[in-house]
């Protein structure tokens, strides 16, 4: 391919699968976009997108281009970028994705550091969903702090900590003065948190293997909302130990070990390969990583003390 100026149009077509939408994005006519697509098809010796019923789908070549082009374009951009980053001159908007708990407990410290070092930079926080892991390139996200079993090939990641799930309830029903049993757990009324990663499916999968099922009395999107419900009802909440320990410092809660064996989960800070050599991105992740990791390590340590106290 000789006309590299067509690559932004190609990336837009691959992302939208819609010539009209791509034309709007690039502020050109649909006719011009059609001509561009024809030229791209000729250059790549492939249809790239083909019509199926009332929509377009990618060819195998198109799928490969969609995966590889954003990284290659970022690498080209990096050739023009400065080798070092001066925080005081940075005006970038950095996007961090995680659960609402991280927004509440750790984001203030991250923002404080950014405000001091790069007062012209800003941060946008978005809630992370587990399904985003395998379509990271489509997300406008710089960093994601999340639970992950494995890291896709197009992502970079650093493990921050390992944690376990525990059961939390208001302090303290007499029936839970001793160790919680599987019968206690199944017969209890559970609050489920729907946002921020995949904490619950391992529990429900293990119970299903035992032909058991939890009684979900309420589902809410946020940790703080779940705690407020928990404090006013005879319910229980299954959450990571470090979060339980943090909330136990502020509320009258009791923590019990989960009565089933669940593998500990790993917390990662993840970013797309296209950002790996970006000096501004490197600066941002080097701020976020130690602040999130230190919070995890401190609260997990607190949680281990509490869980032994309550047993």
XYZ file of C-alpha atoms in Angstrom:
311
model
C 0.000 0.000 0.000
C 1.482 3.341 -1.038
C -1.102 5.858 0.165
C -0.708 5.880 3.941
C -3.104 8.829 4.186
C -5.936 6.332 3.668
C -5.137 4.471 6.897
C -7.249 6.688 9.223
C -10.226 6.074 6.938
C -9.513 2.347 6.994
C -9.367 2.295 10.797
C -12.700 4.143 10.972
C -14.336 1.711 8.527
C -13.004 -1.272 10.475
C -14.361 0.155 13.734
C -17.781 1.325 12.581
C -18.560 -1.160 9.760
C -20.627 1.741 8.468
C -19.599 4.014 5.573
C -22.069 6.730 6.557
C -20.780 6.870 10.123
C -17.141 6.820 8.961
C -17.843 9.643 6.536
C -19.307 11.732 9.385
C -16.315 11.003 11.609
C -13.841 12.126 8.960
C -16.033 14.968 7.681
C -16.182 13.721 4.085
C -19.034 12.723 1.814
C -20.302 9.166 1.702
C -19.360 9.061 -1.972
C -15.766 9.949 -1.095
C -15.731 7.265 1.581
C -16.995 4.678 -0.922
C -14.198 5.617 -3.318
C -11.704 5.317 -0.455
C -12.997 1.841 0.395
C -12.655 0.779 -3.232
C -9.068 2.044 -3.269
C -8.314 0.212 -0.019
C -9.763 -3.007 -1.408
C -7.530 -2.673 -4.443
C -4.439 -1.926 -2.334
C -4.988 -4.843 0.059
C -6.324 -7.260 -2.588
C -9.245 -8.013 -0.296
C -12.857 -6.897 0.197
C -12.056 -5.966 3.845
C -15.793 -5.644 4.672
C -18.615 -7.523 2.971
C -22.367 -7.177 3.200
C -24.321 -9.874 5.031
C -28.096 -9.356 5.123
C -28.553 -5.733 6.242
C -25.096 -5.194 7.750
C -21.386 -5.375 6.953
C -19.002 -7.923 8.473
C -15.202 -8.107 8.362
C -13.318 -10.518 6.168
C -10.441 -12.476 7.730
C -8.074 -9.842 6.359
C -10.305 -7.133 7.800
C -10.200 -8.754 11.245
C -6.413 -8.910 11.092
C -6.182 -5.259 10.052
C -8.552 -4.192 12.843
C -6.339 -5.898 15.404
C -2.977 -4.701 14.103
C -3.537 -1.223 12.620
C -4.210 0.758 15.843
C -0.949 -0.521 17.314
C 1.002 0.286 14.140
C -0.518 3.779 13.929
C 0.378 4.433 17.554
C 3.936 3.298 16.881
C 4.127 5.751 13.985
C 2.762 8.535 16.194
C 5.343 7.668 18.840
C 8.131 8.345 16.329
C 7.076 12.001 16.406
C 6.460 12.104 20.147
C 9.129 13.413 22.539
C 11.257 10.782 24.229
C 10.564 12.272 27.640
C 7.500 13.799 29.227
C 7.301 17.092 31.073
C 4.301 16.752 33.434
C 3.813 20.491 33.888
C 3.219 20.849 30.124
C 0.908 17.839 29.778
C -2.694 18.651 28.799
C -3.844 15.100 28.186
C -7.087 13.546 29.450
C -6.197 10.185 31.021
C -8.908 7.542 31.290
C -8.890 5.031 34.144
C -11.401 2.184 34.368
C -12.209 0.064 37.405
C -14.953 -0.501 39.983
C -16.767 2.229 41.871
C -14.813 1.124 44.949
C -11.524 2.209 43.341
C -13.153 5.518 42.387
C -14.156 6.047 46.004
C -11.101 4.716 47.833
C -8.079 5.261 45.558
C -8.939 7.764 42.813
C -8.656 10.784 45.179
C -4.989 9.942 45.847
C -4.301 9.489 42.128
C -5.993 12.770 41.273
C -4.074 14.566 44.016
C -0.752 13.435 42.509
C -1.841 14.487 39.020
C -2.975 17.875 40.283
C 0.424 18.488 41.882
C 2.642 17.197 39.079
C 0.547 17.974 35.981
C -2.026 20.682 36.808
C -3.083 20.999 33.148
C -3.823 17.277 32.774
C -7.173 15.765 33.699
C -8.631 12.362 34.466
C -11.806 10.647 33.310
C -13.012 7.666 35.322
C -15.230 4.971 33.854
C -16.659 1.764 35.284
C -14.993 -1.395 34.019
C -16.937 -4.422 32.830
C -15.419 -7.902 32.632
C -16.520 -8.302 28.980
C -14.241 -5.393 27.989
C -11.081 -7.430 28.542
C -11.189 -9.129 25.138
C -12.153 -5.965 23.264
C -9.753 -3.560 24.926
C -8.680 -2.003 21.623
C -12.257 -0.773 21.106
C -12.332 0.950 24.504
C -11.150 4.530 24.943
C -9.274 3.547 28.108
C -5.672 4.212 29.146
C -5.603 1.908 32.179
C -7.885 -0.711 33.689
C -7.507 -1.976 37.243
C -9.331 -5.284 37.368
C -9.456 -8.959 38.245
C -8.111 -11.176 35.450
C -7.242 -14.851 35.061
C -5.049 -14.269 32.009
C -3.978 -11.316 29.872
C -4.773 -11.208 26.123
C -1.779 -10.940 23.784
C -2.477 -7.325 22.796
C -2.371 -6.105 26.417
C 0.383 -5.311 28.862
C -0.201 -5.821 32.563
C 1.357 -5.786 36.001
C -0.034 -7.861 38.826
C -0.745 -5.788 41.946
C -1.979 -8.315 44.507
C -3.891 -11.527 45.149
C -7.006 -11.516 47.305
C -9.770 -13.829 48.488
C -13.526 -13.510 48.741
C -15.187 -13.247 52.147
C -18.702 -12.865 53.510
C -19.744 -9.635 55.229
C -22.840 -8.859 57.296
C -23.891 -6.337 59.915
C -22.567 -7.001 63.400
C -23.690 -9.380 64.589
C -26.434 -11.959 64.301
C -26.072 -14.694 66.902
C -26.450 -17.429 64.297
C -23.062 -16.463 62.838
C -21.066 -16.343 66.077
C -19.264 -19.514 64.953
C -17.797 -20.371 61.543
C -20.238 -19.957 58.686
C -21.390 -23.219 57.114
C -22.459 -23.861 53.556
C -26.002 -24.267 54.890
C -25.828 -20.813 56.500
C -24.590 -19.396 53.235
C -27.263 -20.985 51.052
C -30.103 -20.155 53.430
C -28.995 -16.539 53.782
C -30.317 -13.584 51.811
C -27.644 -12.179 49.513
C -26.919 -8.767 48.048
C -25.201 -8.869 44.661
C -23.012 -6.100 43.217
C -23.339 -5.972 39.443
C -20.629 -3.424 38.618
C -16.852 -3.517 38.503
C -15.279 -6.769 37.350
C -16.134 -10.417 37.803
C -16.264 -11.242 41.504
C -19.313 -13.473 41.639
C -19.245 -15.994 38.818
C -16.601 -18.234 40.504
C -18.878 -18.495 43.555
C -21.991 -19.298 41.562
C -20.090 -21.724 39.342
C -18.795 -23.630 42.367
C -22.258 -23.735 43.941
C -23.765 -24.965 40.671
C -21.261 -27.836 40.680
C -22.679 -28.739 44.104
C -26.278 -28.387 42.814
C -26.712 -25.365 45.056
C -27.777 -21.786 44.430
C -27.731 -18.542 46.394
C -30.845 -16.597 47.263
C -30.268 -13.148 45.723
C -32.496 -10.659 47.533
C -31.127 -7.485 45.932
C -28.789 -6.493 43.112
C -27.161 -3.058 43.045
C -24.433 -1.558 40.843
C -22.233 -0.015 43.554
C -20.340 -1.150 46.649
C -21.494 1.767 48.781
C -25.158 1.066 47.928
C -24.653 -2.594 48.895
C -23.167 -1.627 52.267
C -26.061 0.745 52.997
C -28.542 -2.073 52.301
C -26.492 -4.487 54.372
C -26.501 -2.209 57.425
C -30.303 -2.072 57.476
C -31.163 -5.705 56.726
C -30.321 -9.278 57.740
C -28.470 -9.941 54.498
C -24.943 -10.890 53.507
C -22.494 -9.690 50.919
C -19.692 -11.643 49.228
C -16.823 -9.278 48.390
C -13.005 -9.221 48.245
C -11.275 -9.202 51.630
C -9.509 -5.878 51.080
C -12.809 -4.094 50.392
C -14.466 -5.752 53.378
C -11.588 -4.632 55.601
C -11.788 -1.057 54.351
C -15.537 -0.810 54.970
C -15.141 -2.477 58.398
C -13.065 0.525 59.496
C -16.062 2.788 58.986
C -19.081 0.570 59.670
C -20.097 -2.010 62.277
C -19.527 -5.102 60.146
C -18.409 -8.662 60.691
C -16.300 -10.686 58.254
C -16.419 -14.462 57.812
C -14.506 -16.831 55.579
C -16.389 -18.063 52.541
C -17.612 -21.609 53.365
C -16.557 -22.943 49.949
C -13.097 -23.177 48.393
C -12.608 -20.489 45.744
C -9.265 -19.803 44.090
C -7.809 -16.428 45.048
C -8.136 -13.819 42.345
C -5.398 -11.628 40.897
C -5.620 -7.867 40.487
C -3.883 -6.375 37.450
C -3.240 -2.937 36.056
C -3.720 -3.365 32.297
C -3.100 -1.243 29.210
C -3.165 -1.760 25.452
C 0.090 -2.496 23.611
C -0.309 0.715 21.587
C 0.428 2.742 24.760
C 3.508 0.818 25.857
C 6.108 3.307 24.540
C 4.048 6.461 25.101
C 5.971 8.634 27.639
C 2.831 10.384 28.922
C 1.068 7.057 29.402
C 4.131 5.630 31.154
C 4.089 8.578 33.553
C 0.369 8.033 34.260
C 0.646 4.304 34.922
C 3.697 4.853 37.144
C 1.513 7.120 39.284
C -1.459 4.744 39.386
C 0.312 1.424 39.955
C 2.014 2.076 43.325
C -1.009 3.906 44.746
C -3.425 1.094 43.869
C -0.982 -1.633 44.879
C -0.190 -0.065 48.257
C -3.897 0.297 49.014
C -4.488 -3.354 48.145
C -1.566 -4.593 50.227
C -2.517 -2.472 53.254
C -6.201 -3.394 53.275
C -5.532 -7.100 52.621
C -3.203 -7.097 55.639
C -5.907 -5.412 57.721
C -8.447 -7.917 56.458
C -6.332 -10.899 57.493
C -6.183 -9.536 61.044
C -9.932 -8.966 61.138
C -10.856 -12.353 59.718
C -8.783 -14.106 62.407
C -10.327 -11.890 65.100
C -13.865 -12.797 64.068
C -13.320 -16.559 63.753
